[in-house]
Structure formats: C-alpha cells, structure tokens
Short mmCIF file of C-alpha atoms and ligand atoms in Angstrom, two decimals:
data_model
loop_
_atom_site.label_atom_id
_atom_site.label_comp_id
_atom_site.label_asym_id
_atom_site.label_seq_id
_atom_site.Cartn_x
_atom_site.Cartn_y
_atom_site.Cartn_z
CA UNK A 54 58.14 43.30 14.33
CA UNK A 55 55.77 44.15 11.29
CA UNK A 56 53.07 45.76 11.13
CA UNK A 57 50.51 47.93 8.23
CA UNK A 58 49.18 50.63 9.78
CA UNK A 59 51.20 52.70 11.87
CA UNK A 60 49.77 51.43 15.56
CA UNK A 61 50.52 48.85 16.96
CA UNK A 62 48.35 45.79 18.10
CA UNK A 63 46.03 44.33 15.48
CA UNK A 64 42.45 44.04 16.87
CA UNK A 65 43.07 44.44 20.39
CA UNK A 66 42.96 49.12 19.81
CA UNK A 67 40.49 47.80 16.38
CA UNK A 68 37.96 45.30 16.46
CA UNK A 69 37.68 45.08 20.56
CA UNK A 70 34.72 47.28 21.59
CA UNK A 71 35.76 50.40 22.48
CA UNK A 72 32.86 49.70 25.58
CA UNK A 73 34.39 46.85 27.20
CA UNK A 74 37.57 49.20 27.53
CA UNK A 75 39.47 46.51 30.20
CA UNK A 76 40.03 43.89 27.90
CA UNK A 77 42.43 46.66 25.55
CA UNK A 78 44.63 46.54 29.08
CA UNK A 79 46.66 43.14 27.55
CA UNK A 80 47.98 46.70 25.80
CA UNK A 81 49.70 46.77 28.69
CA UNK A 82 51.54 43.46 28.64
CA UNK A 83 52.85 43.90 24.74
CA UNK A 84 53.93 47.71 25.32
CA UNK A 85 56.01 45.49 28.27
CA UNK A 86 57.62 43.63 25.62
CA UNK A 87 58.24 45.98 23.31
CA UNK A 88 60.52 48.34 25.85
CA UNK A 89 63.04 45.07 26.23
CA UNK A 90 66.22 45.43 23.62
CA UNK A 91 66.90 43.14 20.47
CA UNK A 92 62.44 43.87 19.98
CA UNK A 93 61.64 46.47 17.31
CA UNK A 94 58.75 48.15 15.86
CA UNK A 95 58.74 48.53 12.14
CA UNK A 96 54.77 50.15 11.52
CA UNK A 97 53.39 52.05 7.54
CA UNK A 98 55.16 48.61 6.80
CA UNK A 99 53.44 45.94 4.54
CA UNK A 100 54.42 42.47 3.50
CA UNK A 101 53.70 41.47 0.35
CA UNK A 102 53.28 45.56 -0.56
CA UNK A 103 56.81 47.08 0.76
CA UNK A 104 58.62 43.53 1.51
CA UNK A 105 58.11 40.44 0.43
CA UNK A 106 58.64 36.89 1.63
CA UNK A 107 61.70 36.14 -0.14
CA UNK A 108 63.07 39.51 1.20
CA UNK A 109 61.98 37.97 5.37
CA UNK A 110 63.81 35.71 4.64
CA UNK A 111 67.20 36.98 3.50
CA UNK A 112 67.14 39.16 5.85
CA UNK A 113 66.23 36.47 9.21
CA UNK A 114 66.61 33.96 10.79
CA UNK A 115 63.12 32.84 10.56
CA UNK A 116 59.97 35.39 10.16
CA UNK A 117 56.44 33.80 12.49
CA UNK A 118 53.12 35.50 10.27
CA UNK A 119 50.67 36.69 12.98
CA UNK A 120 49.33 38.80 10.25
CA UNK A 121 45.30 37.46 11.79
CA UNK A 122 42.43 36.62 9.47
CA UNK A 123 41.78 40.34 7.07
CA UNK A 124 39.80 39.75 4.94
CA UNK A 125 35.09 38.55 5.91
CA UNK A 126 33.26 35.67 5.17
CA UNK A 127 30.26 36.01 2.93
CA UNK A 128 26.73 34.48 2.93
CA UNK A 129 27.05 33.95 -0.59
CA UNK A 130 22.73 34.99 -0.97
CA UNK A 131 20.58 37.15 -3.85
CA UNK A 132 20.90 41.02 -2.28
CA UNK A 133 24.15 40.40 -0.92
CA UNK A 134 25.83 43.40 -2.71
CA UNK A 135 22.40 45.88 -2.00
CA UNK A 136 23.41 49.86 -0.83
CA UNK A 137 22.78 49.13 3.33
CA UNK A 138 24.51 45.41 3.30
CA UNK A 139 28.08 45.66 5.02
CA UNK A 140 30.43 42.71 6.50
CA UNK A 141 30.67 42.96 10.52
CA UNK A 142 34.12 43.86 10.44
CA UNK A 143 33.59 47.18 8.51
CA UNK A 144 31.39 49.22 11.07
CA UNK A 145 34.04 47.62 13.66
CA UNK A 146 36.98 48.79 12.28
CA UNK A 147 34.59 52.80 11.49
CA UNK A 148 33.44 52.74 15.52
CA UNK A 149 37.96 51.95 16.01
CA UNK A 150 38.74 54.02 14.01
CA UNK A 151 40.90 51.74 11.82
CA UNK A 152 42.96 54.24 8.93
CA UNK A 153 41.13 52.21 5.58
CA UNK A 154 37.72 52.65 7.22
CA UNK A 155 36.89 55.81 8.52
CA UNK A 156 35.34 57.02 4.41
CA UNK A 157 32.71 54.76 4.82
CA UNK A 158 28.92 55.54 5.56
CA UNK A 159 26.38 53.70 7.59
CA UNK A 160 23.05 55.01 7.04
CA UNK A 161 21.54 54.35 10.32
CA UNK A 162 18.98 56.58 9.76
CA UNK A 163 16.49 52.92 9.40
CA UNK A 164 14.38 51.93 11.24
CA UNK A 165 15.49 48.18 11.80
CA UNK A 166 19.45 47.01 11.65
CA UNK A 167 19.36 43.00 10.43
CA UNK A 168 22.37 40.88 12.40
CA UNK A 169 23.02 37.55 10.62
CA UNK A 170 25.25 35.05 13.46
CA UNK A 171 25.87 33.85 16.78
CA UNK A 172 28.48 34.85 17.27
CA UNK A 173 30.81 37.44 20.30
CA UNK A 174 31.38 40.36 16.95
CA UNK A 175 27.20 39.69 16.00
CA UNK A 176 26.71 41.02 19.60
CA UNK A 177 29.01 42.95 19.67
CA UNK A 178 27.60 45.27 16.25
CA UNK A 179 23.83 44.32 17.78
CA UNK A 180 25.22 46.01 21.55
CA UNK A 181 27.53 48.71 19.90
CA UNK A 182 24.44 50.03 17.89
CA UNK A 183 22.16 49.67 20.93
CA UNK A 184 24.90 52.54 23.25
CA UNK A 185 23.11 55.45 24.30
CA UNK A 186 25.87 58.52 24.06
CA UNK A 187 25.90 57.78 27.65
CA UNK A 188 27.29 54.57 26.60
CA UNK A 189 28.86 55.58 24.16
CA UNK A 190 31.19 59.28 26.17
CA UNK A 191 33.41 57.25 27.74
CA UNK A 192 34.73 55.38 25.56
CA UNK A 193 36.68 55.83 22.86
CA UNK A 194 35.05 54.87 19.45
CA UNK A 195 35.18 57.72 16.45
CA UNK A 196 33.87 60.92 17.41
CA UNK A 197 31.96 60.02 13.79
CA UNK A 198 30.99 56.69 15.48
CA UNK A 199 29.37 58.60 18.82
CA UNK A 200 27.70 60.76 17.16
CA UNK A 201 25.69 58.26 14.60
CA UNK A 202 24.57 55.58 16.24
CA UNK A 203 23.70 58.26 19.16
CA UNK A 204 21.43 60.39 16.69
CA UNK A 205 20.29 56.91 14.61
CA UNK A 206 16.85 55.77 14.04
CA UNK A 207 17.82 52.42 14.51
CA UNK A 208 15.02 50.79 16.82
CA UNK A 209 15.10 47.67 16.72
CA UNK A 210 18.20 45.40 16.34
CA UNK A 211 17.56 41.21 14.75
CA UNK A 212 20.57 38.84 15.66
CA UNK A 213 19.79 36.50 14.09
CA UNK A 214 20.89 32.50 15.10
CA UNK A 215 21.02 29.90 12.32
CA UNK A 216 21.30 27.38 15.14
CA UNK A 217 19.55 26.62 17.83
CA UNK A 218 19.72 28.38 21.38
CA UNK A 219 22.65 25.76 22.72
CA UNK A 220 24.56 26.48 19.78
CA UNK A 221 25.06 30.24 19.79
CA UNK A 222 28.52 30.85 20.41
CA UNK A 223 28.74 33.37 22.60
CA UNK A 224 30.03 33.36 25.68
CA UNK A 225 27.44 34.08 28.80
CA UNK A 226 29.22 37.78 30.19
CA UNK A 227 29.27 39.40 26.79
CA UNK A 228 25.68 37.71 26.88
CA UNK A 229 24.94 39.43 30.29
CA UNK A 230 25.96 42.03 29.43
CA UNK A 231 23.24 42.83 26.12
CA UNK A 232 20.22 42.37 28.90
CA UNK A 233 21.92 45.21 31.26
CA UNK A 234 21.50 47.99 28.31
CA UNK A 235 20.15 51.43 29.71
CA UNK A 236 18.49 51.71 25.98
CA UNK A 237 18.05 48.59 24.43
CA UNK A 238 15.42 46.07 25.85
CA UNK A 239 16.22 42.80 25.28
CA UNK A 240 12.82 39.97 23.73
CA UNK A 241 13.95 36.25 23.29
CA UNK A 242 10.91 34.26 22.60
CA UNK A 243 10.38 31.46 24.39
CA UNK A 244 9.51 29.42 21.77
CA UNK A 245 12.81 29.62 20.28
CA UNK A 246 14.45 28.42 23.02
CA UNK A 247 12.00 24.81 22.86
CA UNK A 248 15.41 22.36 22.43
CA UNK A 249 14.94 19.42 19.58
CA UNK A 250 16.22 15.87 21.41
CA UNK A 251 19.62 17.07 20.58
CA UNK A 252 19.61 19.44 21.91
CA UNK A 253 18.21 18.39 25.03
CA UNK A 254 21.63 15.71 24.85
CA UNK A 255 23.64 18.06 23.65
CA UNK A 256 23.38 20.78 26.52
CA UNK A 257 23.13 18.21 29.43
CA UNK A 258 26.70 16.98 28.07
CA UNK A 259 27.85 21.46 27.55
CA UNK A 260 30.51 23.69 28.58
CA UNK A 261 29.58 25.62 31.79
CA UNK A 262 29.12 28.64 29.56
CA UNK A 263 26.47 27.33 27.31
CA UNK A 264 23.83 25.47 30.19
CA UNK A 265 25.23 29.71 31.70
CA UNK A 266 23.88 31.45 27.89
CA UNK A 267 21.08 29.07 27.95
CA UNK A 268 19.89 29.87 31.75
CA UNK A 269 20.36 33.51 31.07
CA UNK A 270 17.71 33.33 27.59
CA UNK A 271 15.31 31.73 29.34
CA UNK A 272 15.50 34.51 32.32
CA UNK A 273 16.11 37.54 28.89
CA UNK A 274 12.39 36.33 27.40
CA UNK A 275 10.33 35.81 30.90
CA UNK A 276 11.65 39.36 30.39
CA UNK A 277 8.56 42.10 29.81
CA UNK A 278 9.72 45.42 27.42
CA UNK A 279 10.07 47.78 29.69
CA UNK A 280 10.18 51.06 26.70
CA UNK A 281 13.26 51.71 26.14
CA UNK A 282 14.20 53.26 22.89
CA UNK A 283 15.85 50.36 20.90
CA UNK A 284 15.02 46.52 21.51
CA UNK A 285 17.42 44.32 20.47
CA UNK A 286 15.53 41.17 19.39
CA UNK A 287 17.64 37.48 18.94
CA UNK A 288 16.24 34.97 16.47
CA UNK A 289 16.46 31.08 16.71
CA UNK A 290 17.06 28.23 13.82
CA UNK A 291 16.12 31.28 10.68
CA UNK A 292 18.76 32.09 8.47
CA UNK A 293 18.17 35.35 5.45
CA UNK A 294 18.08 33.28 1.96
CA UNK A 295 17.18 37.09 0.37
CA UNK A 296 18.02 40.34 1.43
CA UNK A 297 15.45 42.17 -1.18
CA UNK A 298 15.36 45.65 -2.44
CA UNK A 299 15.70 47.72 -5.71
CA UNK A 300 19.06 49.47 -4.59
CA UNK A 301 18.52 49.47 -0.92
CA UNK A 302 18.01 46.95 1.12
CA UNK A 303 14.32 46.92 2.39
CA UNK A 304 13.63 43.08 3.38
CA UNK A 305 15.37 40.24 4.60
CA UNK A 306 13.41 36.69 3.31
CA UNK A 307 13.76 34.70 6.17
CA UNK A 308 14.41 30.61 5.78
CA UNK A 309 13.36 28.67 9.25
CA UNK A 310 15.13 25.45 9.94
CA UNK A 311 14.90 22.64 11.32
CA UNK A 312 17.81 21.58 13.57
CA UNK A 313 19.02 17.76 12.41
CA UNK A 314 21.68 15.57 14.06
CA UNK A 315 25.18 16.37 12.35
CA UNK A 316 26.81 13.15 12.65
CA UNK A 317 29.47 15.27 15.71
CA UNK A 318 26.80 14.49 18.48
CA UNK A 319 26.06 18.30 17.07
CA UNK A 320 22.72 19.59 14.85
CA UNK A 321 23.11 21.57 11.45
CA UNK A 322 20.78 23.84 10.35
CA UNK A 323 18.21 22.22 7.62
CA UNK A 324 15.83 25.04 5.74
CA UNK A 325 11.92 24.31 5.79
CA UNK A 326 8.85 25.41 3.61
CA UNK A 327 8.94 27.94 6.35
CA UNK A 328 9.62 31.45 4.40
CA UNK A 329 8.76 35.56 7.03
CA UNK A 330 10.01 38.94 5.67
CA UNK A 331 11.52 41.19 8.21
CA UNK A 332 11.33 45.03 7.00
CA UNK A 333 15.17 45.86 7.72
CA UNK A 334 17.06 49.21 6.38
CA UNK A 335 21.16 47.53 7.00
CA UNK A 336 22.20 44.27 7.21
CA UNK A 337 25.49 42.85 9.34
CA UNK A 338 26.68 39.63 8.35
CA UNK A 339 28.82 38.56 10.99
CA UNK A 340 29.58 35.06 9.94
CA UNK A 341 32.98 34.96 10.34
CA UNK A 342 36.46 36.18 9.33
CA UNK A 343 39.01 34.96 6.01
CA UNK A 344 42.49 35.17 6.31
CA UNK A 345 44.07 36.67 2.31
CA UNK A 346 47.20 34.74 0.86
CA UNK A 347 50.71 36.33 1.15
CA UNK A 348 52.32 35.91 -2.03
CA UNK A 349 55.56 33.17 -0.86
CA UNK A 350 53.70 31.94 1.86
CA UNK A 351 51.88 28.80 1.50
CA UNK A 352 47.70 29.30 2.19
CA UNK A 353 44.78 26.82 2.13
CA UNK A 354 42.22 29.19 0.89
CA UNK A 355 39.54 26.71 2.20
CA UNK A 356 40.18 27.79 5.54
CA UNK A 357 42.34 30.59 4.91
CA UNK A 358 45.02 29.76 6.88
CA UNK A 359 48.81 29.21 6.15
CA UNK A 360 49.62 25.36 6.10
CA UNK A 361 51.24 24.78 10.27
CA UNK A 362 52.03 21.85 12.15
CA UNK A 363 51.82 23.01 15.05
CA UNK A 364 53.73 26.71 14.04
CA UNK A 365 55.87 25.34 11.35
CA UNK A 366 54.58 26.28 8.34
CA UNK A 367 54.10 23.63 5.49
CA UNK A 368 55.62 23.39 1.84
CA UNK A 369 52.57 21.41 -0.29
CA UNK A 370 54.21 18.35 0.19
CA UNK A 371 53.12 18.96 4.19
CA UNK A 372 57.35 19.10 5.06
CA UNK A 373 57.80 22.46 7.37
CA UNK A 374 59.39 24.78 5.09
CA UNK A 375 63.01 25.85 6.95
CA UNK A 376 63.03 28.99 8.98
CA UNK A 377 59.05 30.05 8.08
CA UNK A 378 55.86 29.76 11.08
CA UNK A 379 52.50 30.82 11.96
CA UNK A 380 50.59 31.85 14.93
CA UNK A 381 46.62 33.21 16.16
CA UNK A 382 44.26 33.43 13.54
CA UNK A 383 46.30 33.10 9.99
CA UNK A 384 47.46 29.72 11.96
CA UNK A 385 44.35 27.92 13.10
CA UNK A 386 41.47 29.82 11.75
CA UNK A 387 39.77 32.53 12.85
CA UNK A 388 38.15 31.60 16.31
CA UNK A 389 39.82 32.61 20.04
CA UNK A 390 39.33 35.49 22.21
CA UNK A 391 43.18 37.11 23.12
CA UNK A 392 44.06 34.42 25.70
CA UNK A 393 44.13 31.97 22.95
CA UNK A 394 46.44 33.58 20.90
CA UNK A 395 48.72 33.80 24.20
CA UNK A 396 49.06 29.66 23.91
CA UNK A 397 49.60 28.25 20.46
CA UNK A 398 51.42 31.92 20.39
CA UNK A 399 53.88 30.39 23.19
CA UNK A 400 53.66 26.55 21.22
CA UNK A 401 54.72 28.34 17.64
CA UNK A 402 57.93 29.65 18.94
CA UNK A 403 58.41 26.42 21.23
CA UNK A 404 58.98 25.47 17.86
CA UNK A 405 61.28 28.24 16.75
CA UNK A 406 63.88 27.86 19.37
CA UNK A 407 63.51 23.65 18.91
CA UNK A 408 64.56 24.55 15.06
CA UNK A 409 67.48 27.09 16.65
CA UNK A 410 68.73 25.27 19.61
CA UNK A 411 68.83 22.25 16.21
CA UNK A 412 70.52 24.04 13.95
CA UNK A 413 67.63 23.98 11.67
CA UNK A 414 67.07 27.46 10.96
CA UNK A 415 68.85 28.65 7.42
CA UNK A 416 71.53 30.83 6.90
CA UNK A 417 70.40 34.31 5.79
CA UNK A 418 71.76 35.23 2.68
CA UNK A 419 73.83 38.62 2.48
CA UNK A 420 74.62 40.57 5.42
CA UNK A 421 72.09 44.53 4.05
CA UNK A 422 69.99 45.56 7.43
CA UNK A 423 65.91 45.81 7.44
CA UNK A 424 66.97 49.35 7.91
CA UNK A 425 68.66 49.75 4.56
CA UNK A 426 66.16 48.30 2.61
CA UNK A 427 63.52 50.35 3.47
CA UNK A 428 65.70 53.58 3.31
CA UNK A 429 66.53 51.58 -0.43
CA UNK A 430 62.92 51.21 -1.52
CA UNK A 431 61.63 54.78 0.53
CA UNK A 432 59.60 53.46 2.78
CA UNK A 433 59.11 55.36 6.15
CA UNK A 434 58.04 52.74 8.39
CA UNK A 435 56.51 53.88 12.45
CA UNK A 436 59.24 53.33 14.27
CA UNK A 437 57.91 52.21 18.60
CA UNK A 438 59.44 55.64 19.12
CA UNK A 439 57.11 56.78 16.89
CA UNK A 440 54.14 54.98 18.19
CA UNK A 441 54.77 55.80 21.38
CA UNK A 442 53.75 59.16 19.71
CA UNK A 443 50.51 58.64 18.67
CA UNK A 444 50.26 56.73 21.71
CA UNK A 445 50.76 60.51 23.88
CA UNK A 446 48.89 62.29 21.77
CA UNK A 447 45.89 60.59 21.45
CA UNK A 448 45.86 60.46 25.28
CA UNK A 449 46.48 64.10 25.66
CA UNK A 450 42.64 64.86 23.42
CA UNK A 451 40.73 61.84 25.93
CA UNK A 452 42.92 62.82 28.49
CA UNK A 453 40.63 66.03 29.31
CA UNK A 454 37.66 64.27 28.40
CA UNK A 455 37.83 61.10 30.91
CA UNK A 456 38.40 59.08 27.99
CA UNK A 457 40.53 56.91 27.24
CA UNK A 458 42.44 58.61 23.90
CA UNK A 459 40.91 59.71 21.16
CA UNK A 460 42.33 57.79 18.04
CA UNK A 461 44.37 59.46 14.89
CA UNK A 462 42.28 57.80 12.65
CA UNK A 463 43.41 59.20 9.41
CA UNK A 464 46.83 57.87 7.67
CA UNK A 465 48.27 62.13 7.15
CA UNK A 466 46.63 62.21 11.18
CA UNK A 467 48.25 59.46 12.25
CA UNK A 468 52.04 59.59 10.14
CA UNK A 469 52.04 63.19 11.34
CA UNK A 470 52.28 61.95 14.64
CA UNK A 471 54.58 59.65 14.53
CA UNK A 472 56.70 61.86 12.77
CA UNK A 473 56.30 64.90 15.58
C1 FAD B 518 35.48 42.81 15.93
C2 FAD B 518 36.55 41.40 17.06
C3 FAD B 518 36.24 41.42 18.90
C4 FAD B 518 36.48 41.29 19.58
N1 FAD B 518 36.68 41.29 20.82
C5 FAD B 518 37.07 40.60 21.04
C6 FAD B 518 37.47 40.73 22.50
O1 FAD B 518 36.90 41.69 23.61
N2 FAD B 518 37.49 40.33 23.69
C7 FAD B 518 39.25 38.35 23.25
O2 FAD B 518 39.53 38.25 23.76
N3 FAD B 518 38.83 38.50 22.00
C8 FAD B 518 38.41 39.24 21.29
N4 FAD B 518 38.86 39.20 19.96
C9 FAD B 518 39.27 37.91 19.71
C10 FAD B 518 40.79 39.11 20.04
O3 FAD B 518 40.80 39.76 18.73
C11 FAD B 518 41.38 37.68 18.52
O4 FAD B 518 41.49 36.37 19.00
C12 FAD B 518 42.99 38.61 18.14
O5 FAD B 518 43.31 39.15 18.31
C13 FAD B 518 43.56 37.56 16.52
O6 FAD B 518 45.25 37.95 17.07
P1 FAD B 518 46.35 38.10 15.59
O7 FAD B 518 47.90 38.31 16.64
O8 FAD B 518 46.07 36.39 15.03
O9 FAD B 518 45.44 38.44 14.41
P2 FAD B 518 44.97 40.30 14.26
O10 FAD B 518 45.24 41.32 15.83
O11 FAD B 518 44.70 40.77 13.37
O12 FAD B 518 45.68 40.33 14.57
C14 FAD B 518 46.76 40.96 12.86
C15 FAD B 518 48.00 41.79 12.55
O13 FAD B 518 48.47 42.02 11.70
C16 FAD B 518 48.73 42.97 10.14
N5 FAD B 518 48.47 42.46 8.90
C17 FAD B 518 48.31 42.05 8.71
N6 FAD B 518 48.73 42.10 7.13
C18 FAD B 518 49.37 42.16 7.12
C19 FAD B 518 51.01 42.29 6.04
N7 FAD B 518 50.85 41.44 5.17
N8 FAD B 518 51.80 43.41 6.92
C20 FAD B 518 51.77 43.62 7.51
N9 FAD B 518 50.86 43.66 9.05
C21 FAD B 518 49.84 43.47 7.80
C22 FAD B 518 46.89 43.06 11.02
O14 FAD B 518 46.62 44.89 10.61
C23 FAD B 518 46.84 43.44 12.09
O15 FAD B 518 47.58 44.54 13.61
C24 FAD B 518 37.65 39.72 18.64
C25 FAD B 518 37.89 39.76 17.42
C26 FAD B 518 37.21 40.16 16.20
C27 FAD B 518 36.69 40.50 14.80
N1 NAP B 519 34.19 39.86 24.28
C1 NAP B 519 35.16 38.62 23.43
O1 NAP B 519 35.30 38.21 23.91
C2 NAP B 519 34.56 38.87 22.02
C3 NAP B 519 34.18 39.25 21.05
C4 NAP B 519 34.26 39.58 19.31
C5 NAP B 519 34.62 37.70 19.25
N2 NAP B 519 35.63 37.24 19.98
C6 NAP B 519 36.31 36.15 20.09
O2 NAP B 519 36.53 36.23 18.59
C7 NAP B 519 36.41 34.97 17.57
C8 NAP B 519 35.33 35.38 16.32
O3 NAP B 519 34.45 35.82 16.57
P1 NAP B 519 33.18 35.77 15.13
O4 NAP B 519 31.91 36.02 15.44
O5 NAP B 519 33.08 36.38 14.40
O6 NAP B 519 32.74 34.03 15.36
P2 NAP B 519 32.08 33.03 15.59
O7 NAP B 519 32.38 32.55 17.03
O8 NAP B 519 32.91 31.88 15.21
O9 NAP B 519 30.64 32.93 15.30
C9 NAP B 519 30.27 32.88 13.32
C10 NAP B 519 28.41 32.99 13.68
O10 NAP B 519 28.09 32.72 12.54
C11 NAP B 519 27.18 31.79 12.46
N3 NAP B 519 27.64 31.61 10.80
C12 NAP B 519 28.96 30.98 9.83
N4 NAP B 519 27.75 31.76 8.79
C13 NAP B 519 26.22 31.39 8.35
C14 NAP B 519 25.95 31.58 7.61
N5 NAP B 519 26.24 31.59 6.57
N6 NAP B 519 23.71 32.68 7.77
C15 NAP B 519 23.91 31.87 9.30
N7 NAP B 519 24.94 32.24 10.40
C16 NAP B 519 26.03 32.24 10.06
C17 NAP B 519 27.48 30.48 13.25
O11 NAP B 519 27.57 29.91 13.05
P3 NAP B 519 27.52 28.20 13.35
O12 NAP B 519 27.25 27.51 14.54
O13 NAP B 519 26.02 27.55 13.18
O14 NAP B 519 28.46 28.01 12.40
C18 NAP B 519 28.07 31.50 14.55
O15 NAP B 519 27.09 31.45 15.28
C19 NAP B 519 35.35 34.17 18.78
O16 NAP B 519 36.46 32.62 18.76
C20 NAP B 519 34.97 35.28 19.34
O17 NAP B 519 34.69 34.56 20.42
C21 NAP B 519 35.74 37.85 21.20
#
C-alpha cells in the first residue's frame, strides 16, 4: 500500500467527522489486514511525484489505484474567490488534522455561515460548526479547531438545497442528529416542505431513508426554537447565484428554484425570477468531490474517474490495460459510504485474481525492489512500524484527556514520530 501521507486510512482518518468515532473503528479491520504477511505500507510516498505508474508496472504484477477524489467541485458563480468562500473539503481536512491544511485561517467570528449542498458532507460541516466545547472535547478534532469552533461568533448556519426535501442526499441517522444538538436549534420552514406533484410521486416510491428523512423534516418544521445559542436552518429550492462583497464574502445572492421533471423519475432545479440576499460572512460549498488525474493512468476529466470495467482500467479504445485496476471513489465517483467501497473493492480484486489465474498479468521488467527504487531516490518512506509509532504517540496524548487520540498534524511532527 503506497500512500502520500505518513498515515494510512484515507478519509476514515481525515474525512469522517471526529464526533462520529464509531465510524472510524473500521480502521481495526484495516489493522488486521496490515498485520498479515505479504502486506507492506509505504507512507510518505506520492505516486506521480516520487514514483510513477511506469515504475510501478516495472516493479509489480498489478497496480490498483484507490486514490479517492482529491479535490472539490466548484459552483462556478461570481464571487467564489472572495475571502471567506471555502470548499467544505478544506474545513473538513482542517478540523481532522490533515497536515496540508493546518495553515488555513477560517474567520469564524462572523455571525452567519452558509453551507451549499444537501449531502452528508454538508451536514457534517453544519454540525461541526454548531458543536459546543463539551461536545467537541471528547473527540479527536484538532485543538485549534475545537478552540475556534467553541469560541466562534457564528449564530446561524444555513444549509442550502437546490432541489427539495425529497431529493436531499442525506442519510436519516445524520439528519436526525441535527435535531439533537446541545447548542443549536434546528429550523425548517414548513412552506419549503410543500411538494410538487413529481416529488409527491417520488416520495411515495422512495427508499425508507428518503421517507424517514421527510418524516423527520416534518417533525423539525413543527418545532419552536428553544433559545439555544445557535440555529441551523435547512433551506430548500434555493441556489446561490453570486457571493457578494468587496474582498470578503458579505452576503449570498440566492435564486428560488422551481422543480421540473428530469425525464428520469426525479426533478431538476430550474431558476425562477425570485431572488433574495442573505447576509453571510463565510460560505462552504459542499457540492461534491472530484478525482484528479495521475500521469500515465487513463482519466475521464468529466466524471473525475479512471475509466474502468468492473475495476479493470480501460485504455482510450475501451480495452483493459493488463495489470492496471481501480477501486473506490476514483473508480466510480465520489459517492458512497465506507461499506460501499468494500463491495466495490471486492469486485476489483475478483477481476485481478481472474486475470492472474488466466495468465493475463504482464511480466515484470527487471528485478529491482520498490525499497531499492525509493532508496536510490532518497525517499524516506514511513513503513507500518512508523505509522504504529505515530499511532501510539497520538493515543498516548489523548488518553489522559479521555480522547481517542490527539493527532499530530504537521509533516514535521508526523515524520518525527514515525522515525521514533
Ligand atoms: C467529509 C467526509 C465524511 C465522510 N464521512 C463518512 C462517514 O461518516 N461514514 C461513511 O461510511 N462514509 C463517510 N464518507 C465516505 C467515505 O469516506 C468514502 O466512501 C471513502 O473514504 C472513499 O474511499 P477511497 O479509498 O476511494 O478514498 P480515500 O478515503 O480518499 O483514500 C484515498 C487515499 O489515497 C491517497 N492518495 C491520493 N493520491 C495519492 C497519490 N498520488 N499517491 C499516493 N497516495 C495518494 C490519499 O492521501 C488517501 O489516503 C465521508 C466522506 C467525506 C468526504
Ligand atoms: N455520515 C456518513 O455516512 C457520511 C458523511 C459524509 C459523507 N458521506 C458520503 O460521502 C459521499 C459524498 O458526500 P457529499 O455530501 O460530498 O456528496 P453528495 O451526497 O453527492 O451530495 C452533494 C450535494 O451537492 C448538491 N449539489 C451539487 N451541485 C450543486 C450545485 N451546483 N449547487 C447546489 N447544490 C449542488 C447535490 O444536489 P443535487 O442532488 O441536486 O445534485 C447534493 O445535494 C456521499 O455518498 C455521502 O453519503 C457519508
């Protein structure tokens, strides 16, 4: 396993919200696998910078790309580059201690934050911004983020959905949790829960999750705010058309949408003439992630994925490239929970083993080892023992405070601990 960071487990460590520690326990399954003979971890090695696809195909019988979706999607509206306009990705990476994002300075002294998008990441961001010091204290949120969020001036967090409540991509546990925050009332306008005919039909045939979500929203809409210090407001059928301000974001211009059949059983948002301006000092776009290309590996720029058939990477003619595979978000796009990737990875590995059995894997060229290549290039890989050293250090720091860990979150700290 080759990983550009000194730490393994991708978004399980650096994406999943720190107030959801149970979801992170899947790392134990990874740990069991990591201890099997034949598995080696090479952290601090970036494919594309330190080693190339050519190197890997010379050194190994097969290569599986599971590099995730490393960037965010943009809204493409005026004002998106103003100070105070952020990608959710950046806030998530910051509060989770990703070493590339610790220098970011979010101004949380503002009164209103807007989160654009109706997916689980948008809920994570809204919830994290609404947590109290007491809720944050037992988590592995970085100390800097705990301090900034607990002391923030934010009084209202507005979550914007361009379509309606039936089309929101949330899962019910996450939505329900929004109504149970210690320091924030959840507000939903009953008028925004009124459904057009297509949404009515969609709801009637929808999954239990969507039905449960709608039930929850109805319950929230009946509630009166109880005077908690913050408010989280869920809005529907509104899209930002511009972020307004001189240098800093000061407001968001919204257009109200109507919903029209999309021809595939759902609806698409169509802008009306009705507009409104919501004052806001900070905006997080949470409208999905996007994969980035790697040199020497086919890439579909529109979908942000590696073209593949069941995990076998395809060339420009749609033919499988022997020995090259993809799994996870880079294989199928940036959706799905941790469990989705398990099934997806199993499919890829099944194809790989089929190819191995059928003698379709290419022959390796030369007999150099990966360690030799890294040594020649002066690359200091963090091996599994190095990660264990980081892990022990982090857990040890957290333990006296009843926290699962206090993360090391600079490259120097991480590499220093790995050497230890
Ligand atoms: C903010 C957020 C919160 C989430 N919360 C949950 C949750 O609570 N529950 C749940 O079930 N799912 C959650 N998910 C979804 C889940 O995290 C993803 O489905 C899963 O992590 C995708 O796995 P992946 O392996 O494709 O990508 P990733 O987890 O992103 O892993 C990719 C890894 O590849 C590394 N990498 C990238 N490029 C290179 C390179 N060139 N060289 C070497 N290494 C490289 C990265 O550093 C990273 O470690 C969340 C997702 C996000 C974004
Ligand atoms: N606790 C958890 O289990 C958890 C936590 C976080 C993430 N995850 C998973 O990780 C995956 C990624 O989550 P995500 O939230 O990034 O993606 P997502 O679920 O795909 O949601 C993206 C949201 O952005 C909206 N959107 C897209 N373009 C937009 C635009 N231009 N303007 C306004 N809104 C726009 C989408 O609306 P439309 O529907 O209208 O396109 C959708 O509501 C999901 O599968 C999610 O379930 C799980």
